[in-house]
JSON list of C-alpha atoms and ligand atoms in Angstrom, two decimals:
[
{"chain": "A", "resi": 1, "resn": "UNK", "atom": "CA", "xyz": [0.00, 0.00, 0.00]},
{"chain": "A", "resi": 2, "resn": "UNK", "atom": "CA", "xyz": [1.26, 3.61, -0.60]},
{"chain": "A", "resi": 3, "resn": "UNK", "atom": "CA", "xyz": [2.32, 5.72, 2.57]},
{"chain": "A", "resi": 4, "resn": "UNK", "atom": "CA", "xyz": [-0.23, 8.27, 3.13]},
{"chain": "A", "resi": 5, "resn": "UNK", "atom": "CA", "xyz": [1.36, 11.98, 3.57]},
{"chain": "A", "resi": 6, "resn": "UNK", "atom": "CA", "xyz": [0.56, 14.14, 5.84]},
{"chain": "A", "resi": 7, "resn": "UNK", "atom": "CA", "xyz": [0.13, 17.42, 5.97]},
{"chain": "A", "resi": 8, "resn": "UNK", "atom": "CA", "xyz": [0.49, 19.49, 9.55]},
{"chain": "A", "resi": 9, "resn": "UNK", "atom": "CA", "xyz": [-0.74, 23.32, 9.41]},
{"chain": "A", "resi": 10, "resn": "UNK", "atom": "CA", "xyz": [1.52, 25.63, 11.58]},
{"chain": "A", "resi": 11, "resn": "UNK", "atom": "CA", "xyz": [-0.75, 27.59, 13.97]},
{"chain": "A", "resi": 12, "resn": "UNK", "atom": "CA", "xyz": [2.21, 30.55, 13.19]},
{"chain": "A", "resi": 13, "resn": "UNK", "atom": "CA", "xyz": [-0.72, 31.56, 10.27]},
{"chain": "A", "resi": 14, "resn": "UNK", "atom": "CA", "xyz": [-3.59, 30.99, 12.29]},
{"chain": "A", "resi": 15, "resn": "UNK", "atom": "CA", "xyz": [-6.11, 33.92, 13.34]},
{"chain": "A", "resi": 16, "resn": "UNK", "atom": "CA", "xyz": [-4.81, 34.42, 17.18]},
{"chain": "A", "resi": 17, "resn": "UNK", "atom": "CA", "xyz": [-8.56, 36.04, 17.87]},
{"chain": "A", "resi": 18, "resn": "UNK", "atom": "CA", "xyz": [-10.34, 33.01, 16.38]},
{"chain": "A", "resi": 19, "resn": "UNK", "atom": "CA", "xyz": [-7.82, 30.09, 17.25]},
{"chain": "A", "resi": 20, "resn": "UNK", "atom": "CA", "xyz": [-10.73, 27.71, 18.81]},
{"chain": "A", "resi": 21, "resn": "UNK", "atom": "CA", "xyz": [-12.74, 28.21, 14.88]},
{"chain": "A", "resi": 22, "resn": "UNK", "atom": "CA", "xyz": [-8.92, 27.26, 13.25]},
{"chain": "A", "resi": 23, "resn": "UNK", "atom": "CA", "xyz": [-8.79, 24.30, 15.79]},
{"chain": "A", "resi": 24, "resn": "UNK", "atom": "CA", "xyz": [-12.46, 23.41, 14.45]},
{"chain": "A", "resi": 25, "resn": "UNK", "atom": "CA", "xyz": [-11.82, 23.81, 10.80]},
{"chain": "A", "resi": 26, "resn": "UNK", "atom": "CA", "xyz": [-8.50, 21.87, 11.02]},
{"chain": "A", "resi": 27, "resn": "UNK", "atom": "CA", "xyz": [-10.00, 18.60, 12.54]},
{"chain": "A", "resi": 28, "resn": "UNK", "atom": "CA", "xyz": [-13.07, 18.65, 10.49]},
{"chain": "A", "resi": 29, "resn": "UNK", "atom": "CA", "xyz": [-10.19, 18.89, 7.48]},
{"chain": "A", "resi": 30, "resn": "UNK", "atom": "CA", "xyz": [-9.39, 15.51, 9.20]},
{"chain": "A", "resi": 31, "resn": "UNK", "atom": "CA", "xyz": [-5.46, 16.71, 10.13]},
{"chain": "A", "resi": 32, "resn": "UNK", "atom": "CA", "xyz": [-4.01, 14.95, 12.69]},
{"chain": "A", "resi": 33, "resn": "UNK", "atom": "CA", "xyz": [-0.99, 16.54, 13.77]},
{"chain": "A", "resi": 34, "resn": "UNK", "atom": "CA", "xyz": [-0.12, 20.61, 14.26]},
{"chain": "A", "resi": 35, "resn": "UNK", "atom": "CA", "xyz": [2.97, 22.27, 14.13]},
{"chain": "A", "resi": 36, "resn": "UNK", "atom": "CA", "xyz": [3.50, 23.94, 16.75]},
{"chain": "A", "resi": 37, "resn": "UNK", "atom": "CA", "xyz": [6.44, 26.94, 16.02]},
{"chain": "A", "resi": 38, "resn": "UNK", "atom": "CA", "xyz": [8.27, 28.40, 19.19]},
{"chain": "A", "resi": 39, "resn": "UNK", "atom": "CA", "xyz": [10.45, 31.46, 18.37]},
{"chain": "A", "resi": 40, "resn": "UNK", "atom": "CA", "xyz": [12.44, 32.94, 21.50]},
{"chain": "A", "resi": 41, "resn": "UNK", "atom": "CA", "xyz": [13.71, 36.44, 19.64]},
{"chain": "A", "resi": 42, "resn": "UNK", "atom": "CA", "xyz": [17.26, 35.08, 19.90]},
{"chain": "A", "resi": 43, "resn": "UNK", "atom": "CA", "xyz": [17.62, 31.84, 17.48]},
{"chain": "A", "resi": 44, "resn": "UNK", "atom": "CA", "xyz": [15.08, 34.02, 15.61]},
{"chain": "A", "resi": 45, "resn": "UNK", "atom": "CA", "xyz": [14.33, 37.51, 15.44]},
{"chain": "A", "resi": 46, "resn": "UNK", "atom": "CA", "xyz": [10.73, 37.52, 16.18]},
{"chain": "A", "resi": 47, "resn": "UNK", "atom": "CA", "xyz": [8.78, 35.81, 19.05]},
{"chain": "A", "resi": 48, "resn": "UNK", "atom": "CA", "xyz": [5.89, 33.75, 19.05]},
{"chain": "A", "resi": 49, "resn": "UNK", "atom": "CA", "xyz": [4.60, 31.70, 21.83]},
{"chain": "A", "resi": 50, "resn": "UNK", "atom": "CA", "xyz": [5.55, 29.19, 24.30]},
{"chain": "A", "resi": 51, "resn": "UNK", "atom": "CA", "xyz": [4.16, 26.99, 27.01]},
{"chain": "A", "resi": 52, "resn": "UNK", "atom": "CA", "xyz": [1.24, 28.93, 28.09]},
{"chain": "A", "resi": 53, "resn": "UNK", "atom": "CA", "xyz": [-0.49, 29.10, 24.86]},
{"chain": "A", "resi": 54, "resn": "UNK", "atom": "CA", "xyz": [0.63, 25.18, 24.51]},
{"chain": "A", "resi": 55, "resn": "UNK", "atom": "CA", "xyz": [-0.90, 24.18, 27.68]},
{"chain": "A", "resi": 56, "resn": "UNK", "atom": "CA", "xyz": [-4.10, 25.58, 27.14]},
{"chain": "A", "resi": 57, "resn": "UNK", "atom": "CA", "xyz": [-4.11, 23.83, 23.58]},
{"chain": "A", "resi": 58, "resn": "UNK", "atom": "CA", "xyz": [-2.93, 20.87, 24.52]},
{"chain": "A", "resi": 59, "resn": "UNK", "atom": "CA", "xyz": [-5.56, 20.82, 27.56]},
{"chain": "A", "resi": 60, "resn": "UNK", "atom": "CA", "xyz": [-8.21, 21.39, 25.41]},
{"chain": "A", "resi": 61, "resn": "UNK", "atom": "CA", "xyz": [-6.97, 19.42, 21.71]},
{"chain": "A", "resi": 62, "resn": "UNK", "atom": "CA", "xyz": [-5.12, 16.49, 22.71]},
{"chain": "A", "resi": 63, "resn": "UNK", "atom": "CA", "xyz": [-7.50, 14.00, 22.30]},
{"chain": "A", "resi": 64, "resn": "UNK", "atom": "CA", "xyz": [-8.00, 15.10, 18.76]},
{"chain": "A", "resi": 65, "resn": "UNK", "atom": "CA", "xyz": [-4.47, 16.31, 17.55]},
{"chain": "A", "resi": 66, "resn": "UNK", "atom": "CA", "xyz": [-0.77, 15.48, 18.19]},
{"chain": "A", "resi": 67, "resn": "UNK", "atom": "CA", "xyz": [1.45, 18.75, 18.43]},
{"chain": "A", "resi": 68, "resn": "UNK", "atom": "CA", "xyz": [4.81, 18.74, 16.72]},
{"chain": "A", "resi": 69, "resn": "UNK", "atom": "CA", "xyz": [6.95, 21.52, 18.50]},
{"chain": "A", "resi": 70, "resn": "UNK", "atom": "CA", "xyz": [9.20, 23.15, 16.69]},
{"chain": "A", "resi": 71, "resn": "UNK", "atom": "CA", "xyz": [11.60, 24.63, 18.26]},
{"chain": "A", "resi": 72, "resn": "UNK", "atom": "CA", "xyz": [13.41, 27.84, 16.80]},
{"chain": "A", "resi": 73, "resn": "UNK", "atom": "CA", "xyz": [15.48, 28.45, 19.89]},
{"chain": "A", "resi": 74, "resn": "UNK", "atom": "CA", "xyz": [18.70, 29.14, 21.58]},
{"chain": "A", "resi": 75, "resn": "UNK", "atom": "CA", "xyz": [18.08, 26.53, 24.25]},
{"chain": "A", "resi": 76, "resn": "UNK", "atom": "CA", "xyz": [15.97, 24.11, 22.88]},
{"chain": "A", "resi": 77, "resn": "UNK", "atom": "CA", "xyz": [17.06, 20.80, 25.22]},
{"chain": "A", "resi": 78, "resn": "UNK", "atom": "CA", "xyz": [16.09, 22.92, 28.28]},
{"chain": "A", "resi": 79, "resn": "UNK", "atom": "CA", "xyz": [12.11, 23.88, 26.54]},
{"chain": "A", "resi": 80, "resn": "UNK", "atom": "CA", "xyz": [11.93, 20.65, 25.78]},
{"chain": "A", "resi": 81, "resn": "UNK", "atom": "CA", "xyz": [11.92, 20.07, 29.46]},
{"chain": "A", "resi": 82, "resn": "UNK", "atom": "CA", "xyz": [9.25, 22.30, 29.92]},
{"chain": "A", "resi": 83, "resn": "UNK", "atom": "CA", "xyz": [7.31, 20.75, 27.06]},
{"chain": "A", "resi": 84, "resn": "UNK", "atom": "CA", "xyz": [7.23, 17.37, 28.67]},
{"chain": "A", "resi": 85, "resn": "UNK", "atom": "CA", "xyz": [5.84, 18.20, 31.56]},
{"chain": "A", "resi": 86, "resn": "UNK", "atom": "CA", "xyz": [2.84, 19.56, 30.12]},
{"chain": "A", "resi": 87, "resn": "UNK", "atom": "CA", "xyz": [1.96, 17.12, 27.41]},
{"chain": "A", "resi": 88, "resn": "UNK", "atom": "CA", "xyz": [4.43, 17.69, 24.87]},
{"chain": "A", "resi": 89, "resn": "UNK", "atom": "CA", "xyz": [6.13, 14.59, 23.37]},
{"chain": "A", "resi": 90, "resn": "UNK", "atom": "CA", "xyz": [7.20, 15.70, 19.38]},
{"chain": "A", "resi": 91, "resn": "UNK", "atom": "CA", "xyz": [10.05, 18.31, 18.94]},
{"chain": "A", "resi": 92, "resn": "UNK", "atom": "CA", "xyz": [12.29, 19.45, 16.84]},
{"chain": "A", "resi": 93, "resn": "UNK", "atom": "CA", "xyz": [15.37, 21.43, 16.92]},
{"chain": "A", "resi": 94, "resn": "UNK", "atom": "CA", "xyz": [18.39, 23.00, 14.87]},
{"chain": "A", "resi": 95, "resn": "UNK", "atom": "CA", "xyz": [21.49, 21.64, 14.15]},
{"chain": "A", "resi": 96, "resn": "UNK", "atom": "CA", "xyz": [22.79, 24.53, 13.91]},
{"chain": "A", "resi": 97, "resn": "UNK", "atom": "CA", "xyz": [22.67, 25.48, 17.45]},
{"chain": "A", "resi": 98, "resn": "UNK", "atom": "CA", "xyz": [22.83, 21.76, 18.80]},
{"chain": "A", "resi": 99, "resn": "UNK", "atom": "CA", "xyz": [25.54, 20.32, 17.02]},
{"chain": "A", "resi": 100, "resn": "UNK", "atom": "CA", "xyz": [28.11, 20.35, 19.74]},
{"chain": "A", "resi": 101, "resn": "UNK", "atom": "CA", "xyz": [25.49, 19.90, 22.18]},
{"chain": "A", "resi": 102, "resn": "UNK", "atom": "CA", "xyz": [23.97, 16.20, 21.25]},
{"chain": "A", "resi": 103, "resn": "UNK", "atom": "CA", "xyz": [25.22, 14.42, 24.77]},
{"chain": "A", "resi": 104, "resn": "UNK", "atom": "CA", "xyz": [22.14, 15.68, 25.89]},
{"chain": "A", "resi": 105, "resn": "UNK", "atom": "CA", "xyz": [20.40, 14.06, 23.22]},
{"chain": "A", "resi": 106, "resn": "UNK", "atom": "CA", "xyz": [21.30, 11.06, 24.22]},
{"chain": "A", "resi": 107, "resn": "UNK", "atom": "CA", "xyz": [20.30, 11.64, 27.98]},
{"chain": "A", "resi": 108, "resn": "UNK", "atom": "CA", "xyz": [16.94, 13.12, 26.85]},
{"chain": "A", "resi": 109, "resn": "UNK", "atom": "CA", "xyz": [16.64, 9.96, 24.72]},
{"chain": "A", "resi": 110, "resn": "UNK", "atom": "CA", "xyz": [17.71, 7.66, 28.03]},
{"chain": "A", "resi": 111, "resn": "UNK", "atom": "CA", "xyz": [15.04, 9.59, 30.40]},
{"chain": "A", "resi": 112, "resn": "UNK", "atom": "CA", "xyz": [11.99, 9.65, 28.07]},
{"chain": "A", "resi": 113, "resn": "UNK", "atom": "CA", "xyz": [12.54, 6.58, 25.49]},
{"chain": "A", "resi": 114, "resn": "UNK", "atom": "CA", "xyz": [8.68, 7.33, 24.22]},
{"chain": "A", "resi": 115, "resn": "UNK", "atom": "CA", "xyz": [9.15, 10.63, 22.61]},
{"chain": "A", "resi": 116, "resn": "UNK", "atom": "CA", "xyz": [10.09, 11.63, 19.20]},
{"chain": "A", "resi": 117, "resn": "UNK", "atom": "CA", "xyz": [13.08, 13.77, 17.99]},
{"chain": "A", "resi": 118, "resn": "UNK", "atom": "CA", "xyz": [13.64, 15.64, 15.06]},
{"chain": "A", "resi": 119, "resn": "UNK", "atom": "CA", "xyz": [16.66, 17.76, 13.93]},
{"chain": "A", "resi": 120, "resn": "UNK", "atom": "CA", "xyz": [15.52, 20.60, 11.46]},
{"chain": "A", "resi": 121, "resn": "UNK", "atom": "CA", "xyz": [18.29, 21.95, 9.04]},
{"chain": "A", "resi": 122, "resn": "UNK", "atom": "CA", "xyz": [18.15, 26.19, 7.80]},
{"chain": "A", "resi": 123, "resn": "UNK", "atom": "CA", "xyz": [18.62, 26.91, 4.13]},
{"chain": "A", "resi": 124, "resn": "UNK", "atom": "CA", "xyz": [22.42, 27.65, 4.28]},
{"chain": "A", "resi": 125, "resn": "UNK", "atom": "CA", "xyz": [23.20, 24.07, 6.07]},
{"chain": "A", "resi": 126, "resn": "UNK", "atom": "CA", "xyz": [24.40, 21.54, 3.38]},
{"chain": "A", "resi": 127, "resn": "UNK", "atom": "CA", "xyz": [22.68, 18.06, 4.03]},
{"chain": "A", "resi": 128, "resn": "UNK", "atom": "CA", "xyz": [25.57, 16.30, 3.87]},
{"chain": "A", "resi": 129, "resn": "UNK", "atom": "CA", "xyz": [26.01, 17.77, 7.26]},
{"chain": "A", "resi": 130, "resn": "UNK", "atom": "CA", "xyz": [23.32, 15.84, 8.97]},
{"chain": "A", "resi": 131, "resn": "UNK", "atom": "CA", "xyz": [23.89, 12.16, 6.94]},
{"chain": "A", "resi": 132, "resn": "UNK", "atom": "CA", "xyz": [26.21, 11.67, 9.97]},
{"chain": "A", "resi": 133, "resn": "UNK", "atom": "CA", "xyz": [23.60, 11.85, 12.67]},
{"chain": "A", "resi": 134, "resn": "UNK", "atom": "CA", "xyz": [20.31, 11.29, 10.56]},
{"chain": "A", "resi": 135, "resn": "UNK", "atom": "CA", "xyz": [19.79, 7.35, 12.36]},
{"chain": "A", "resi": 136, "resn": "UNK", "atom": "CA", "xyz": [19.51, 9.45, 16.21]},
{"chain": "A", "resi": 137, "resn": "UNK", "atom": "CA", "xyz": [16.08, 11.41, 14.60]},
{"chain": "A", "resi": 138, "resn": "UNK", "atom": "CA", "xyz": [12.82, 9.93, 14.35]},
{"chain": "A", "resi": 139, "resn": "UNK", "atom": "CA", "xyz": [12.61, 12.97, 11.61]},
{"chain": "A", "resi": 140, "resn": "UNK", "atom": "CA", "xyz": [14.61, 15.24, 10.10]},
{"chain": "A", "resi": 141, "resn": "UNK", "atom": "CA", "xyz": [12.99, 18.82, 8.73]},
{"chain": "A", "resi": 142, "resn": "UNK", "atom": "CA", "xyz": [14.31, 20.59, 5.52]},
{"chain": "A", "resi": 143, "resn": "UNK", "atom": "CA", "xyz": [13.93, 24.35, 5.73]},
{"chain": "A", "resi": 144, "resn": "UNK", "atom": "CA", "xyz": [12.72, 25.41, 2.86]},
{"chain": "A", "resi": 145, "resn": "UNK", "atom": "CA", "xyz": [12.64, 29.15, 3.96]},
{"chain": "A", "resi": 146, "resn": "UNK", "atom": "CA", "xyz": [14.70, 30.85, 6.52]},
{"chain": "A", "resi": 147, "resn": "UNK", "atom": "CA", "xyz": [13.36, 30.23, 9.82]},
{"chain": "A", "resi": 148, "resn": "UNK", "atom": "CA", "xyz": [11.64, 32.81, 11.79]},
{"chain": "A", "resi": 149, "resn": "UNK", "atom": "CA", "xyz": [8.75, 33.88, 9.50]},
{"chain": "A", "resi": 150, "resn": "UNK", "atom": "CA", "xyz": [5.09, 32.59, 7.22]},
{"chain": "A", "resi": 151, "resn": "UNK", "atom": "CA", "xyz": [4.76, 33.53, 4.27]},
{"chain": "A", "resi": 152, "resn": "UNK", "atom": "CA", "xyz": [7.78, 33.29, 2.34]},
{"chain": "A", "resi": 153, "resn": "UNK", "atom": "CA", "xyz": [8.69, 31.41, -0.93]},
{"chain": "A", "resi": 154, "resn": "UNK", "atom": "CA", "xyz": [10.03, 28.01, -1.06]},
{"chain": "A", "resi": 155, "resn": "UNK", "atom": "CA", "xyz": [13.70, 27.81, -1.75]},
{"chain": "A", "resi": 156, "resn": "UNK", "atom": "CA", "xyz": [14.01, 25.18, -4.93]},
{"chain": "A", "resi": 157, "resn": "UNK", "atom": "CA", "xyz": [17.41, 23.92, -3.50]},
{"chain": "A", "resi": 158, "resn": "UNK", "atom": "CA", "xyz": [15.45, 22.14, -0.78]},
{"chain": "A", "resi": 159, "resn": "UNK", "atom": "CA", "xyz": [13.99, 19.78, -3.02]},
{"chain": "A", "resi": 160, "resn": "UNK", "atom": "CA", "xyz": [17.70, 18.31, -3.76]},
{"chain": "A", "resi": 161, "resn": "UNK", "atom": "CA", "xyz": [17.96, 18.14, -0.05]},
{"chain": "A", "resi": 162, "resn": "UNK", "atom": "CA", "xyz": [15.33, 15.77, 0.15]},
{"chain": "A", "resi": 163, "resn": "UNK", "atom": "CA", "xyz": [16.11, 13.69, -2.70]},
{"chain": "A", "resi": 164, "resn": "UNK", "atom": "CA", "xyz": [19.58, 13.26, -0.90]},
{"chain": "A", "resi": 165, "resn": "UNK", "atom": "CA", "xyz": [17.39, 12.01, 2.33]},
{"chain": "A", "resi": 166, "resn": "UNK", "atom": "CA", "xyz": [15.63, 9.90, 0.83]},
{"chain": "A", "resi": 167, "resn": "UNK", "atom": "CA", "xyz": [17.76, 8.08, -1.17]},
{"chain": "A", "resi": 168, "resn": "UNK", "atom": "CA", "xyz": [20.40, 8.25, 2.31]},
{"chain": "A", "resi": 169, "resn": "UNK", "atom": "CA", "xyz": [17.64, 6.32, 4.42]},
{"chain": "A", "resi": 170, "resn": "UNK", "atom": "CA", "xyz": [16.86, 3.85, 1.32]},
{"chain": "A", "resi": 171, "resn": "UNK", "atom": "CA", "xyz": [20.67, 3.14, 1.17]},
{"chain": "A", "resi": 172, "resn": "UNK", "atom": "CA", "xyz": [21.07, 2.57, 4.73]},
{"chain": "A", "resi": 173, "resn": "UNK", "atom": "CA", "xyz": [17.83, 0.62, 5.59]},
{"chain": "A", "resi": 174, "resn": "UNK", "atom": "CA", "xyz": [16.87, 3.72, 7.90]},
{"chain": "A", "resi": 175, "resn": "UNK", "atom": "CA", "xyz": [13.68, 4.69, 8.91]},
{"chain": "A", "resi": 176, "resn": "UNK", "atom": "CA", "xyz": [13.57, 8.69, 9.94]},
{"chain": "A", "resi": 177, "resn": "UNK", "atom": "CA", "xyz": [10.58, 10.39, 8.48]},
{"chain": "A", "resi": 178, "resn": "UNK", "atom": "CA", "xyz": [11.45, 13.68, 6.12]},
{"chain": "A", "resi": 179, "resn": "UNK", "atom": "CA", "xyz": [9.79, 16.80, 6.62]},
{"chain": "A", "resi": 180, "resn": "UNK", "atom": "CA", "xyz": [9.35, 20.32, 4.33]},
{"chain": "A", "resi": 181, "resn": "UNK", "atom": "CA", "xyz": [8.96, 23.22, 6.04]},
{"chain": "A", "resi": 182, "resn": "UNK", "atom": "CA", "xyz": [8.30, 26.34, 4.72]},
{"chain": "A", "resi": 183, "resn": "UNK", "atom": "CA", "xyz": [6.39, 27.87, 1.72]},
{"chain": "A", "resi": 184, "resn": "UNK", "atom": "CA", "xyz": [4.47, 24.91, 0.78]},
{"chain": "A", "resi": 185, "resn": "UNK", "atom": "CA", "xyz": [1.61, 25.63, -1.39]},
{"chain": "A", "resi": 186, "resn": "UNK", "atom": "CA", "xyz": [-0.14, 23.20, -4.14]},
{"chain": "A", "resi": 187, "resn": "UNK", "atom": "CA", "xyz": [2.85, 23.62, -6.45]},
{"chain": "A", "resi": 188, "resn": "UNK", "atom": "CA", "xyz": [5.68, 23.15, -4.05]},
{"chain": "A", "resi": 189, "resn": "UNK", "atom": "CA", "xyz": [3.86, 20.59, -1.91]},
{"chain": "A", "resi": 190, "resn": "UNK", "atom": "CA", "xyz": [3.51, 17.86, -4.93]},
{"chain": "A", "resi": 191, "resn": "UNK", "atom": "CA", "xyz": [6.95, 18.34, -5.74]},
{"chain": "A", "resi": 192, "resn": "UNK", "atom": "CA", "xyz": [8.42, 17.53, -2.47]},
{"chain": "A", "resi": 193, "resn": "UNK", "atom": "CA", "xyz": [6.13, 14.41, -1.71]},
{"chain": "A", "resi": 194, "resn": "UNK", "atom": "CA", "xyz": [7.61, 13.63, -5.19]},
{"chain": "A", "resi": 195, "resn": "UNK", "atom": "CA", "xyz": [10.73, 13.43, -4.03]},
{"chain": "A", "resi": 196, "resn": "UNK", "atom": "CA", "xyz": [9.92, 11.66, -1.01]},
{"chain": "A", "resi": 197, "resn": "UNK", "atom": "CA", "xyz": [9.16, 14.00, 1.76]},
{"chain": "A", "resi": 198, "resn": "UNK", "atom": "CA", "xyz": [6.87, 12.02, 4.16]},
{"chain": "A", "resi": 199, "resn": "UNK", "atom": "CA", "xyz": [4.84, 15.60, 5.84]},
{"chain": "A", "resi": 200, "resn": "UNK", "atom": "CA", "xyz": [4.84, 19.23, 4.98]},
{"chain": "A", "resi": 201, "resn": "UNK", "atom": "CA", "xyz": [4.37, 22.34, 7.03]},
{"chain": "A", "resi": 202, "resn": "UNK", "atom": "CA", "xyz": [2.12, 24.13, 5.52]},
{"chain": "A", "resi": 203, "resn": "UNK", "atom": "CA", "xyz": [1.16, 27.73, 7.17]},
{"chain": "A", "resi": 204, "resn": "UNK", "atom": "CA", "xyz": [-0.24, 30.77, 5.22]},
{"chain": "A", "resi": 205, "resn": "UNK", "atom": "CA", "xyz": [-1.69, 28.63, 2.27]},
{"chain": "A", "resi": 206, "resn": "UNK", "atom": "CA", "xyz": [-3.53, 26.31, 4.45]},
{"chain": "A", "resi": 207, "resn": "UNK", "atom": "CA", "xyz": [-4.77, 28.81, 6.90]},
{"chain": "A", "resi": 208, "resn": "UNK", "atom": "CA", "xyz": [-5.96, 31.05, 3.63]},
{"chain": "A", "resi": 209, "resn": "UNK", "atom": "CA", "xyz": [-7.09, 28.90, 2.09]},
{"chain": "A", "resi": 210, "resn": "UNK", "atom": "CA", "xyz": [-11.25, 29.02, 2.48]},
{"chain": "A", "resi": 211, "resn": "UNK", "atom": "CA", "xyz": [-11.92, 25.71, 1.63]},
{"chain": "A", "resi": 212, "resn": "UNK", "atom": "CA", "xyz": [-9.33, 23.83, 4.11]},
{"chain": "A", "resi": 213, "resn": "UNK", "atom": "CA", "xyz": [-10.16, 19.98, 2.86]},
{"chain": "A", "resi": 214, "resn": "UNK", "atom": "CA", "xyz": [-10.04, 21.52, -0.56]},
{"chain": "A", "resi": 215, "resn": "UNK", "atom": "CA", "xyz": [-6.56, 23.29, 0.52]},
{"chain": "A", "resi": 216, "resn": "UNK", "atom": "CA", "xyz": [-5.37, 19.68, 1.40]},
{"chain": "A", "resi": 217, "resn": "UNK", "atom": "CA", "xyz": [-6.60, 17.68, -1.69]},
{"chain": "A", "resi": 218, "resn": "UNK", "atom": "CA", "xyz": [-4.63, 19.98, -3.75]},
{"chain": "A", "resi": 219, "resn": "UNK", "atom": "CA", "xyz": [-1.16, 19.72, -1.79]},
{"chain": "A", "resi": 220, "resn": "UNK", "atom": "CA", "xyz": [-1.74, 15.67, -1.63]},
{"chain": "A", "resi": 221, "resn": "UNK", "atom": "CA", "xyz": [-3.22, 15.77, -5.55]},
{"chain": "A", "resi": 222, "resn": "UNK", "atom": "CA", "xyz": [-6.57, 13.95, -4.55]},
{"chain": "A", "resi": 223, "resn": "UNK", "atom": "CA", "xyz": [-8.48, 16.12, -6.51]},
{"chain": "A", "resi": 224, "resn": "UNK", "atom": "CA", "xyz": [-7.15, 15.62, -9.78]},
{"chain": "B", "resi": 1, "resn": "LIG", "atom": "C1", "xyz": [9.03, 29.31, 9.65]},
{"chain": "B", "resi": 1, "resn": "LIG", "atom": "C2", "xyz": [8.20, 28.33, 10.42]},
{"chain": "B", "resi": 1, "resn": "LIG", "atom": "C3", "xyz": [7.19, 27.68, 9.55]},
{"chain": "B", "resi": 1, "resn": "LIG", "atom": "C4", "xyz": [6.16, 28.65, 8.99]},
{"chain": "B", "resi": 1, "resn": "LIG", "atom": "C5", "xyz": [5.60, 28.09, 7.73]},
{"chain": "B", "resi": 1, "resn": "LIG", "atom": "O1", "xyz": [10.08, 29.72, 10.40]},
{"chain": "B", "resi": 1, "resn": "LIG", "atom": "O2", "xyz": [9.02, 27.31, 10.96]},
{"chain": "B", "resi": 1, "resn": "LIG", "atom": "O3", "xyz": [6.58, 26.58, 10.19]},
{"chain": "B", "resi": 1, "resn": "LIG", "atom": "O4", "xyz": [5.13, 28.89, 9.91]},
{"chain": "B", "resi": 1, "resn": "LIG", "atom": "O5", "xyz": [4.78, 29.06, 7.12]},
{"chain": "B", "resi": 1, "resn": "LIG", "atom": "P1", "xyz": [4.54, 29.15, 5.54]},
{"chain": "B", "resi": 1, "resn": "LIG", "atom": "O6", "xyz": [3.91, 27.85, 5.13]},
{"chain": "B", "resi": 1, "resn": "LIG", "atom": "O7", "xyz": [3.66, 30.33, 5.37]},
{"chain": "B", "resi": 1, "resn": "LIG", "atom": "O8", "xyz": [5.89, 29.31, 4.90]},
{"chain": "B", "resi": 2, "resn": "LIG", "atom": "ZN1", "xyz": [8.12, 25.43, 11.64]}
]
């Protein structure tokens, strides 16, 4: 049978005054999983939102969706922390800020063996940075814009990124899941799945999109 793709919205593009009708439409889209994008003003220039907003979501939506945290931040081993210990059991984190930090990867691993891991890599990292490493994630997440921001085009070097993941996990009988985040749209979206992205982040076209199921068929090609 052919692996289904998924699709997970970021909540960066959703309407902050109507975030309980974006909750609503997402489920009755059928997603599964948000994306969940915490920006300190220091990894990133902007900030976003951070464990308060997540506990109250997570309180309210976890028996419907799973929330995959993304963490843009200086210190993302220490949130991570925090996450767990109000629900949180997906993240993902640079490499570019972690690289000479991954002992406590492996202690993090050791004292929670249930929850998932991902390392995300910015538009300026080569891949062939990460091959190294890739068997420690449960996921790895291309950048297809530069982190900190919605609404920005996709970078078409990504895509060769993912091809390079793809065939590196086929090669090695590994079984991380590859992720495109970043100005995925109904054109951009196909392509990566073509190449063998397993779930997209998808932000200011899903949450514009009027007709969310509609938004969805068109990334995943069901309504050709
Ligand atoms: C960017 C964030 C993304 C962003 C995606 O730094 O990590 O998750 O919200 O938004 P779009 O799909 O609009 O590029
Ligand atoms: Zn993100």
């Amino acid at each position: 049978m052919e692996k289904e793709a998924l699709i997970y919205p970021s909540i960066l593009s959703a309407n902050f005054l109507h975030l309980s009708k974006d909750f609503s439409s997402m489920i009755k889209a059928g997603i599964k999983t948000i994306h969940y994008d915490v920006m300190d003003g220091l990894f990133v220039k902007d900030i976003s939102f951070g464990e308060k907003l997540f506990k109250v979501l997570y309180e309210r939506y976890h028996h419907k969706l799973h929330f995959d945290i993304h963490l843009m931040t200086e210190e993302p081993f220490r949130h991570i922390r925090q996450f767990l210990k109000l629900g949180g059991s997906d993240f993902t984190f640079h490499y570019e800020n972690t690289i000479n930090k991954l002992s406590e990867l492996k202690e993090l691993r050791y004292e929670f063996p249930y929850i998932k891991l991902g390392i995300a890599i910015s538009p300026d990292t080569d891949v062939s940075r990460i091959l190294g490493i890739a068997s420690n994630f449960d996921q790895i997440l291309i950048m297809s814009v530069v982190p900190g921001a919605s609404g920005q085009s996709f970078i078409p070097a990504s895509v060769e990124k993912i091809r390079r993941l793809a065939h590196f996990r086929n090669d090695n009988h590994l079984s991380y899941l590859i992720g495109v985040d970043g100005g995925i749209d109904d054109t951009t979206g196909p392509m990566c799945l073509r190449e063998g992205a397993d779930y997209l982040v998808t932000g200011s076209y899903f949450f514009s999109s009027l007709d969310k199921t509609a938004a969805l068929n068109k990334i995943l090609r069901k309504d050709l």
